[in-house]
Amino acid sequence: MRDVSIIGIGQVEVGEHWDKSLRELGYYALNAAMRDARIQHIDSLYVGNMLAGELTGQEHIGSIIADFAGLRGIEAVKVEAACGSGAAALRMGYVAVAGGLSDIVAVMGVEKMTDRQGNTVTSALAMAADGDYEALHGLSFVSINALLMRRYMHEHGYSKDDFAPFAINAHANAVNNPYAMFHSPITQKQFTESKMIADPVSLLDSSPIADGAACVILAPTAIAKEFSEKPVRVRASAIATDSVAVHDRRDPLFLEGGAISAQKAYSMAGIGPADIDLFEVHDAFTIMSALSLEAAGFAPRGKGVALAQEGQITRGGRIPITTMGGLKARGHPVGATGMYQIVELATQLRGEAGKNQIANARLGMAQNIGGSGATVVTTILESGN
Amino acid sequence: MALMKPVRSVGIVGYGAYVPRYRLASAEIGELWTDGNAITPVKQKSVPGLDEDVATMSIEAARNALRRATGVAPDKLGAVWVGSESHPYAVKPTSTIVAEALGATPHTQAADWQFACKAGTEALQAAIGFVGSGMSDYALAIGMDAAQGRPGDALEYTAGAGGAAFLVGPAESAIAEFEGSVSYVTDTPDFWRRQHERFPEHSGRFTGEPAYFHHITSAARELLDQTGLHPADFRYAIFHQPNAKFPLKVGEDLGFTRAQIEPGLLVNEIGNTYAGSSMIGLTAVLDIAAPGDRILLVSFGSGAGSDAFSIRMKETVDHHGAPATRDYVRRSLMINYATYSRFKENYKLN
Amino acid sequence: MEVARFWRTTGQRYQLTGEVCPNCGNKIFPPRDVCPACEHEAKTPYTFSGKGEVYSYSTIHAAPEGFEKYVPYTVALVRLEEGPLITAQLTDVDTKDVKVGMPVEMVTRVLREDGERGMLVYGYKFRPVLAGPR
Ligand SMILES: [Zn+2]
């Protein structure tokens, strides 16, 4: 197996791109990543995407984007694992390069959500849940997270306000991220007064859906320096699954898929949570941050929120999370989100995170979660410097 | 000659009621359409929730009936019959939905009955014959409605929702036995709803004397004549209850007292439940009747006809946790006219 | 909703029919043919009592397509007395009165309808236990 590195990164601002189509968004991110790697050609393109068919009426987007980018003829496929599609695509690209079947591979996450509105999007997102046993009963994706959050509060004795540090930290970090959707910090008071969406989940517990695309170029580490002064090594990429429906989990408050994929990743990299310098969590909702921190071994069961309350998740804390704004404030273009996490980790590990730079960051981890935990992709990257 | 008795004795093996949770006060309707000047025929009426219809209400009433009928497995039901004038589908049986939910399928005789407010007792008459002839040991007869009244029309004050289910079986295992019954029908157009119309039409005061009173008294008198019974022989009497006044008046005409009628009179609390109206009166009485008590049940359905039954209580009822009729009547949440309009889907969302 | 999809899951939705594992006795809902506890094949039908208690709940204000007219409505995870958790709506109750641990019972209600011409989809919901005479 070959060692794999990221030799180029590219992204478009997360937001409402009324004037851009899915293929354009994808192309811009791909083009930016290829320019960053100073390459004209790639062997393969893996496109992480969840809802192109449902929200844009277009499937078969691997070929669409490859052709639009002037790369007609290359291998290109879509990878789908709900909101975990982005990092799942990375895993496929990683496998291709590590296995020696491809040398230069682009991995992209792209989502175009703003062509459709309101309950059409609500219904589409609910497809990440169990169609026959959750969505059929009228559950929205938000409400499934609300069920988890309520039970978490009940079992571990937290109030809703206790979750505020996750949102506050994400917004504070997004201020300095030019690609983020929001650039305004929020206060505890704003969090407390935020509009309720699905009790106990309020607006400021939730990440905003948006359009976006992010892309990396992978190559064997052996040749990475030919393309980049600062290649970032992929130390681990691991996917694990759990039941799609929350009610089928052995313990709904424990992300078993998160724990398994983290364990796989730690063992691939030969490290443990204590070695990780920053952690991009899948904070689609504040409760997911807590559950992810616990599953990945950064906090004991029920202590994920306490960790945040103690200030340990900020840039100066023990385990900085959502360092560029996270899903909450960078925005959550669902199938693209996992690749934004990877691009942001690479930015940090290249030392290019500006005001948000985590000092001496060497090992960064991301957890990209599909659905409410049915697919969890853990990626560990290492600075090549 | 008109008295009907099956060749083998049959009775009520189990029964169950259902009334939705919501209530609309007549005063609320009167305030809207008459500046509060309406003479309100009832105090309030029951209103089904957005997720309720005749199928769901029938299922719950039938489940209650099966709970009281210990030992009767659902697959023993030879018939599942639902009488209603508000079947959820114009074409597609309510009864198969109910039978499936009870676990009575596939070997059962499922059918929907339609005879305005008499549809439920029509199914009951047929069930007596079905079991009484030996075609099956058990038949389920349900009378249930989610009644419609045109906004502002007199019917809107009373058109309620609810009804009852009766599990008819051999008299040996019954809590109450059918002593005999009578049907009396004529072509009397006092009330109707044409195909594809949403609300029924009615003939105003014509619905009283030539329709309601004539058919109920004729059926009841025939039953009393044929059985040789007198009003005093009955502990309870239940007449179709379209409003609070008619059943008391028709009872008085026939020689029954308020004390006999009031235990089964629910219309003031839940409105007119149409095909369920007299049948849920019967479940309220069965909840309190003692062995030996005799009960008169007379329905009325527009168009028009009445079924009259003489029922003799045999056993004390074992409820097995099934809610009593009055439990449903007491479970009530008052709503305003705006919420009512929403529940009735009078607001178009798309 | 797709007609065939509706039809093939009728027993589960109308009656709460799941499965019991012939190997370890585990009660399974929704039916999945393989016991999640012991991985033995489990195809023996088992009809649940419908009794349970609220494990968690929330209220939906922004509904998915097909559920718009019901908002706000309450959804819940219910722990059935036989063991499994189940996702369903609560009905005949105001959210402010719902508590974790509240006893509930299954009722069959309309889950949704496919417009004015389409099919009515019936299925399980839960409501506060309506106790009968003792
Ligand atoms: Zn087992």
Coordinates of N, CA, C and O and ligand atoms in Angstrom, one line a residue, chain C residues 21 24 26 35 38, ligand 1:
Chain C
C21 N -37.4 -13.6 18.3 CA -36.3 -14.5 17.9 C -36.5 -15.9 18.6 O -36.6 -16.0 19.8
C24 N -33.2 -16.5 21.1 CA -33.0 -15.9 22.4 C -34.2 -15.2 22.9 O -34.2 -14.6 24.0
N26 N -35.6 -12.5 22.0 CA -35.6 -11.1 21.8 C -36.8 -10.7 20.9 O -37.1 -11.3 19.9
C35 N -32.1 -11.5 14.1 CA -32.1 -10.9 15.5 C -30.9 -10.1 15.7 O -29.8 -10.5 15.6
C38 N -28.7 -11.7 18.7 CA -27.9 -12.9 18.6 C -27.6 -13.3 17.1 O -27.0 -14.4 16.9
Ligands
ZN1 ZN -31.9 -13.6 19.1

